[in-house]
Tab-separated table of N, CA and C in Angstrom:
chain	number	residue	atom	x	y	z
N	12	MET	N	-154.005	-43.904	-83.187
N	12	MET	CA	-154.881	-42.769	-83.371
N	12	MET	C	-154.273	-41.833	-84.414
N	13	THR	N	-155.154	-41.189	-85.145
N	13	THR	CA	-154.736	-40.294	-86.218
N	13	THR	C	-155.441	-38.951	-86.067
N	14	TRP	N	-154.695	-37.869	-86.271
N	14	TRP	CA	-155.291	-36.535	-86.266
N	14	TRP	C	-155.727	-36.187	-87.684
N	15	VAL	N	-156.976	-35.712	-87.816
N	15	VAL	CA	-157.549	-35.376	-89.125
N	15	VAL	C	-158.025	-33.925	-89.097
N	16	ARG	N	-157.595	-33.150	-90.086
N	16	ARG	CA	-158.043	-31.763	-90.217
N	16	ARG	C	-159.498	-31.778	-90.675
N	17	VAL	N	-160.384	-31.065	-89.925
N	17	VAL	CA	-161.811	-31.127	-90.253
N	17	VAL	C	-162.453	-29.776	-90.554
N	18	ALA	N	-161.855	-28.675	-90.087
N	18	ALA	CA	-162.477	-27.368	-90.314
N	18	ALA	C	-161.473	-26.247	-90.104
N	19	GLU	N	-161.743	-25.133	-90.761
N	19	GLU	CA	-160.961	-23.926	-90.501
N	19	GLU	C	-161.477	-23.313	-89.208
N	20	LEU	N	-160.581	-22.852	-88.376
N	20	LEU	CA	-160.951	-22.229	-87.120
N	20	LEU	C	-161.907	-21.058	-87.360
N	21	SER	N	-161.683	-20.311	-88.419
N	21	SER	CA	-162.517	-19.149	-88.726
N	21	SER	C	-163.948	-19.528	-89.106
N	22	ALA	N	-164.204	-20.794	-89.432
N	22	ALA	CA	-165.548	-21.246	-89.816
N	22	ALA	C	-166.386	-21.649	-88.603
N	23	THR	N	-165.773	-21.649	-87.407
N	23	THR	CA	-166.507	-22.051	-86.206
N	23	THR	C	-167.037	-20.823	-85.483
N	24	GLU	N	-168.123	-21.032	-84.732
N	24	GLU	CA	-168.754	-19.936	-84.002
N	24	GLU	C	-169.230	-20.463	-82.648
N	25	VAL	N	-168.920	-19.716	-81.600
N	25	VAL	CA	-169.322	-20.126	-80.255
N	25	VAL	C	-170.842	-20.300	-80.210
N	26	GLY	N	-171.276	-21.422	-79.624
N	26	GLY	CA	-172.700	-21.709	-79.503
N	26	GLY	C	-173.278	-22.439	-80.697
N	27	LYS	N	-172.417	-22.867	-81.623
N	27	LYS	CA	-172.879	-23.556	-82.824
N	27	LYS	C	-172.185	-24.904	-82.958
N	28	ALA	N	-172.897	-25.834	-83.580
N	28	ALA	CA	-172.333	-27.143	-83.918
N	28	ALA	C	-172.369	-27.273	-85.431
N	29	MET	N	-171.390	-27.965	-85.956
N	29	MET	CA	-171.354	-28.213	-87.401
N	29	MET	C	-170.928	-29.651	-87.641
N	30	VAL	N	-171.454	-30.229	-88.704
N	30	VAL	CA	-171.096	-31.605	-89.011
N	30	VAL	C	-169.808	-31.598	-89.823
N	31	VAL	N	-168.897	-32.492	-89.456
N	31	VAL	CA	-167.643	-32.681	-90.180
N	31	VAL	C	-167.445	-34.179	-90.359
N	32	GLU	N	-166.507	-34.539	-91.210
N	32	GLU	CA	-166.206	-35.950	-91.410
N	32	GLU	C	-164.723	-36.183	-91.179
N	33	ALA	N	-164.421	-37.258	-90.478
N	33	ALA	CA	-163.031	-37.630	-90.223
N	33	ALA	C	-162.904	-39.134	-90.399
N	34	ASP	N	-162.166	-39.541	-91.403
N	34	ASP	CA	-161.959	-40.966	-91.695
N	34	ASP	C	-163.275	-41.739	-91.761
N	35	GLY	N	-164.258	-41.165	-92.446
N	35	GLY	CA	-165.542	-41.825	-92.637
N	35	GLY	C	-166.494	-41.737	-91.463
N	36	LYS	N	-166.107	-41.038	-90.403
N	36	LYS	CA	-166.977	-40.875	-89.242
N	36	LYS	C	-167.657	-39.512	-89.311
N	37	ARG	N	-168.988	-39.508	-89.123
N	37	ARG	CA	-169.760	-38.269	-89.085
N	37	ARG	C	-169.674	-37.732	-87.660
N	38	ILE	N	-169.147	-36.516	-87.524
N	38	ILE	CA	-168.853	-35.938	-86.218
N	38	ILE	C	-169.502	-34.563	-86.097
N	39	ALA	N	-170.070	-34.276	-84.923
N	39	ALA	CA	-170.577	-32.940	-84.619
N	39	ALA	C	-169.456	-32.181	-83.920
N	40	LEU	N	-168.964	-31.141	-84.566
N	40	LEU	CA	-167.930	-30.295	-83.988
N	40	LEU	C	-168.641	-29.151	-83.274
N	41	CYS	N	-168.536	-29.117	-81.957
N	41	CYS	CA	-169.264	-28.167	-81.126
N	41	CYS	C	-168.303	-27.102	-80.605
N	42	THR	N	-168.645	-25.842	-80.842
N	42	THR	CA	-167.800	-24.745	-80.398
N	42	THR	C	-168.455	-24.060	-79.213
N	43	THR	N	-167.776	-24.094	-78.076
N	43	THR	CA	-168.286	-23.481	-76.846
N	43	THR	C	-167.313	-22.395	-76.401
N	44	ALA	N	-167.702	-21.651	-75.398
N	44	ALA	CA	-166.795	-20.641	-74.845
N	44	ALA	C	-165.554	-21.289	-74.258
N	45	GLU	N	-165.670	-22.567	-73.869
N	45	GLU	CA	-164.542	-23.294	-73.288
N	45	GLU	C	-163.621	-23.900	-74.332
N	46	GLY	N	-164.082	-24.030	-75.564
N	46	GLY	CA	-163.260	-24.614	-76.618
N	46	GLY	C	-164.074	-25.435	-77.595
N	47	HIS	N	-163.369	-26.265	-78.356
N	47	HIS	CA	-163.992	-27.120	-79.365
N	47	HIS	C	-164.085	-28.552	-78.845
N	48	TYR	N	-165.238	-29.163	-79.080
N	48	TYR	CA	-165.476	-30.541	-78.672
N	48	TYR	C	-166.053	-31.304	-79.858
N	49	ALA	N	-165.692	-32.555	-79.973
N	49	ALA	CA	-166.166	-33.387	-81.077
N	49	ALA	C	-166.850	-34.620	-80.513
N	50	ILE	N	-168.083	-34.847	-80.985
N	50	ILE	CA	-168.857	-36.012	-80.560
N	50	ILE	C	-169.426	-36.696	-81.792
N	51	ALA	N	-169.775	-37.961	-81.644
N	51	ALA	CA	-170.438	-38.669	-82.741
N	51	ALA	C	-171.721	-37.915	-83.065
N	52	ASP	N	-171.991	-37.709	-84.345
N	52	ASP	CA	-173.173	-36.949	-84.766
N	52	ASP	C	-174.379	-37.868	-84.875
N	53	VAL	N	-174.648	-38.579	-83.785
N	53	VAL	CA	-175.777	-39.502	-83.785
N	53	VAL	C	-176.284	-39.674	-82.351
N	54	CYS	N	-177.556	-39.386	-82.144
N	54	CYS	CA	-178.166	-39.557	-80.832
N	54	CYS	C	-178.179	-41.040	-80.482
N	55	SER	N	-177.800	-41.363	-79.270
N	55	SER	CA	-177.773	-42.768	-78.854
N	55	SER	C	-179.177	-43.325	-78.627
N	56	HIS	N	-180.179	-42.473	-78.646
N	56	HIS	CA	-181.567	-42.923	-78.474
N	56	HIS	C	-182.189	-43.353	-79.792
N	57	ASP	N	-182.061	-42.514	-80.835
N	57	ASP	CA	-182.745	-42.851	-82.091
N	57	ASP	C	-181.958	-42.485	-83.345
N	58	ASP	N	-180.660	-42.286	-83.210
N	58	ASP	CA	-179.785	-41.993	-84.346
N	58	ASP	C	-180.030	-40.633	-84.985
N	59	GLY	N	-180.664	-39.717	-84.282
N	59	GLY	CA	-180.886	-38.366	-84.804
N	59	GLY	C	-179.572	-37.616	-84.953
N	60	PRO	N	-179.511	-36.646	-85.876
N	60	PRO	CA	-178.291	-35.871	-86.114
N	60	PRO	C	-178.100	-34.776	-85.062
N	61	LEU	N	-177.149	-34.936	-84.179
N	61	LEU	CA	-176.955	-33.987	-83.085
N	61	LEU	C	-176.494	-32.613	-83.563
N	62	ASP	N	-175.806	-32.541	-84.697
N	62	ASP	CA	-175.332	-31.233	-85.170
N	62	ASP	C	-176.482	-30.279	-85.459
N	63	GLN	N	-177.677	-30.792	-85.646
N	63	GLN	CA	-178.850	-29.958	-85.938
N	63	GLN	C	-179.569	-29.506	-84.671
N	64	GLY	N	-179.074	-29.943	-83.513
N	64	GLY	CA	-179.688	-29.560	-82.246
N	64	GLY	C	-179.139	-28.255	-81.710
N	65	GLU	N	-179.801	-27.738	-80.695
N	65	GLU	CA	-179.365	-26.506	-80.036
N	65	GLU	C	-178.192	-26.805	-79.110
N	66	LEU	N	-177.156	-25.971	-79.195
N	66	LEU	CA	-175.984	-26.078	-78.323
N	66	LEU	C	-176.027	-24.919	-77.346
N	67	GLU	N	-176.139	-25.244	-76.057
N	67	GLU	CA	-176.157	-24.221	-75.020
N	67	GLU	C	-175.086	-24.553	-74.003
N	68	GLY	N	-174.073	-23.717	-73.925
N	68	GLY	CA	-172.930	-24.029	-73.066
N	68	GLY	C	-172.255	-25.280	-73.584
N	69	THR	N	-172.159	-26.295	-72.749
N	69	THR	CA	-171.549	-27.559	-73.168
N	69	THR	C	-172.594	-28.670	-73.299
N	70	THR	N	-173.856	-28.276	-73.485
N	70	THR	CA	-174.944	-29.234	-73.638
N	70	THR	C	-175.582	-29.083	-75.009
N	71	ILE	N	-175.762	-30.221	-75.706
N	71	ILE	CA	-176.439	-30.195	-77.001
N	71	ILE	C	-177.715	-31.021	-76.891
N	72	GLU	N	-178.755	-30.538	-77.567
N	72	GLU	CA	-180.057	-31.192	-77.525
N	72	GLU	C	-180.342	-31.898	-78.838
N	73	CYS	N	-180.767	-33.145	-78.760
N	73	CYS	CA	-181.165	-33.866	-79.961
N	73	CYS	C	-182.441	-33.219	-80.502
N	74	PRO	N	-182.469	-32.887	-81.797
N	74	PRO	CA	-183.645	-32.212	-82.346
N	74	PRO	C	-184.880	-33.097	-82.466
N	75	ARG	N	-184.733	-34.381	-82.350
N	75	ARG	CA	-185.889	-35.284	-82.524
N	75	ARG	C	-186.733	-35.440	-81.263
N	76	HIS	N	-186.099	-35.790	-80.137
N	76	HIS	CA	-186.871	-36.062	-78.926
N	76	HIS	C	-186.382	-35.295	-77.712
N	77	GLY	N	-185.426	-34.402	-77.881
N	77	GLY	CA	-185.004	-33.531	-76.796
N	77	GLY	C	-183.999	-34.082	-75.811
N	78	ALA	N	-183.416	-35.242	-76.086
N	78	ALA	CA	-182.385	-35.764	-75.189
N	78	ALA	C	-181.212	-34.792	-75.157
N	79	LEU	N	-180.621	-34.629	-74.000
N	79	LEU	CA	-179.480	-33.726	-73.837
N	79	LEU	C	-178.209	-34.523	-73.614
N	80	PHE	N	-177.111	-34.032	-74.212
N	80	PHE	CA	-175.802	-34.671	-74.076
N	80	PHE	C	-174.763	-33.634	-73.679
N	81	ASP	N	-173.811	-34.049	-72.852
N	81	ASP	CA	-172.666	-33.223	-72.474
N	81	ASP	C	-171.613	-33.395	-73.564
N	82	VAL	N	-171.279	-32.318	-74.272
N	82	VAL	CA	-170.326	-32.441	-75.388
N	82	VAL	C	-168.897	-32.649	-74.910
N	83	THR	N	-168.627	-32.404	-73.629
N	83	THR	CA	-167.261	-32.611	-73.128
N	83	THR	C	-166.988	-34.069	-72.801
N	84	THR	N	-168.040	-34.828	-72.463
N	84	THR	CA	-167.867	-36.228	-72.071
N	84	THR	C	-168.670	-37.208	-72.920
N	85	GLY	N	-169.669	-36.704	-73.627
N	85	GLY	CA	-170.561	-37.558	-74.405
N	85	GLY	C	-171.699	-38.143	-73.578
N	86	ALA	N	-171.725	-37.866	-72.279
N	86	ALA	CA	-172.728	-38.445	-71.391
N	86	ALA	C	-174.134	-37.977	-71.737
N	87	ALA	N	-175.090	-38.910	-71.683
N	87	ALA	CA	-176.497	-38.568	-71.817
N	87	ALA	C	-176.933	-37.922	-70.508
N	88	LYS	N	-177.568	-36.756	-70.594
N	88	LYS	CA	-177.973	-36.028	-69.395
N	88	LYS	C	-179.463	-36.175	-69.080
N	89	THR	N	-180.264	-36.499	-70.105
N	89	THR	CA	-181.707	-36.637	-69.889
N	89	THR	C	-182.264	-37.752	-70.760
N	90	LEU	N	-183.404	-38.261	-70.341
N	90	LEU	CA	-184.150	-39.215	-71.147
N	90	LEU	C	-184.704	-38.495	-72.374
N	91	PRO	N	-184.941	-39.175	-73.464
N	91	PRO	CA	-185.004	-40.615	-73.566
N	91	PRO	C	-183.650	-41.296	-73.791
N	92	ALA	N	-182.568	-40.546	-73.937
N	92	ALA	CA	-181.251	-41.177	-74.122
N	92	ALA	C	-180.714	-41.644	-72.771
N	93	VAL	N	-180.105	-42.816	-72.771
N	93	VAL	CA	-179.474	-43.325	-71.553
N	93	VAL	C	-178.011	-43.696	-71.794
N	94	ARG	N	-177.635	-43.911	-73.052
N	94	ARG	CA	-176.255	-44.262	-73.386
N	94	ARG	C	-175.501	-43.022	-73.865
N	95	PRO	N	-174.210	-42.955	-73.573
N	95	PRO	CA	-173.405	-41.829	-74.051
N	95	PRO	C	-173.141	-41.932	-75.557
N	96	VAL	N	-172.654	-40.837	-76.119
N	96	VAL	CA	-172.178	-40.850	-77.506
N	96	VAL	C	-170.658	-40.768	-77.475
N	97	ALA	N	-170.034	-41.237	-78.528
N	97	ALA	CA	-168.563	-41.216	-78.599
N	97	ALA	C	-168.051	-39.781	-78.639
N	98	THR	N	-166.892	-39.586	-78.044
N	98	THR	CA	-166.223	-38.282	-78.094
N	98	THR	C	-164.854	-38.457	-78.740
N	99	TYR	N	-164.351	-37.357	-79.275
N	99	TYR	CA	-163.051	-37.366	-79.943
N	99	TYR	C	-162.259	-36.149	-79.467
N	100	ALA	N	-160.978	-36.324	-79.265
N	100	ALA	CA	-160.113	-35.214	-78.876
N	100	ALA	C	-160.004	-34.223	-80.030
N	101	THR	N	-159.849	-32.936	-79.690
N	101	THR	CA	-159.667	-31.904	-80.706
N	101	THR	C	-158.428	-31.084	-80.370
N	102	ARG	N	-157.920	-30.438	-81.388
N	102	ARG	CA	-156.826	-29.491	-81.180
N	102	ARG	C	-156.853	-28.477	-82.321
N	103	SER	N	-156.241	-27.333	-82.054
N	103	SER	CA	-156.137	-26.270	-83.058
N	103	SER	C	-154.687	-26.204	-83.527
N	104	VAL	N	-154.503	-26.293	-84.855
N	104	VAL	CA	-153.169	-26.271	-85.437
N	104	VAL	C	-153.159	-25.349	-86.656
N	105	ASN	N	-152.397	-24.295	-86.581
N	105	ASN	CA	-152.223	-23.374	-87.716
N	105	ASN	C	-153.534	-22.924	-88.337
N	106	GLY	N	-154.504	-22.543	-87.499
N	106	GLY	CA	-155.774	-22.019	-87.989
N	106	GLY	C	-156.794	-23.068	-88.384
N	107	PHE	N	-156.534	-24.335	-88.081
N	107	PHE	CA	-157.458	-25.418	-88.399
N	107	PHE	C	-157.786	-26.209	-87.137
N	108	ILE	N	-158.960	-26.828	-87.119
N	108	ILE	CA	-159.343	-27.750	-86.051
N	108	ILE	C	-159.073	-29.161	-86.549
N	109	GLU	N	-158.423	-29.938	-85.703
N	109	GLU	CA	-158.174	-31.340	-86.006
N	109	GLU	C	-158.859	-32.204	-84.962
N	110	VAL	N	-159.315	-33.384	-85.394
N	110	VAL	CA	-159.979	-34.348	-84.527
N	110	VAL	C	-159.173	-35.639	-84.555
N	111	GLU	N	-158.997	-36.230	-83.366
N	111	GLU	CA	-158.261	-37.500	-83.274
N	111	GLU	C	-159.239	-38.664	-83.383
N	112	VAL	N	-159.008	-39.523	-84.365
N	112	VAL	CA	-159.863	-40.691	-84.582
N	112	VAL	C	-159.019	-41.957	-84.556
N	113	PRO	N	-159.663	-43.094	-84.244
N	113	PRO	CA	-158.914	-44.356	-84.259
N	113	PRO	C	-158.321	-44.627	-85.626
N	114	ALA	N	-157.128	-45.173	-85.663
N	114	ALA	CA	-156.442	-45.456	-86.944
N	114	ALA	C	-157.000	-46.699	-87.587
């Protein structure tokens, strides 16, 4: 596994998701009151971009069909999605957010 710097901490805002890239992977970096979470930026139902959905607490909504996902686990919470999305560990280092991706 490799840690990749993806964003400045100051560029994140609680309740917002932003798309970042780490080693060629498109990732939705979700900032919640509990911390930063990174999930694959693709709905498991229809490949919609999750970073464009509404983030409420630790739940993000796919903007295409309304499927909800838990950003802490990647679990699909509602139909039409039934499969989880990938999650990635995050950490804050010297004012930056890093995401751990497979090497």
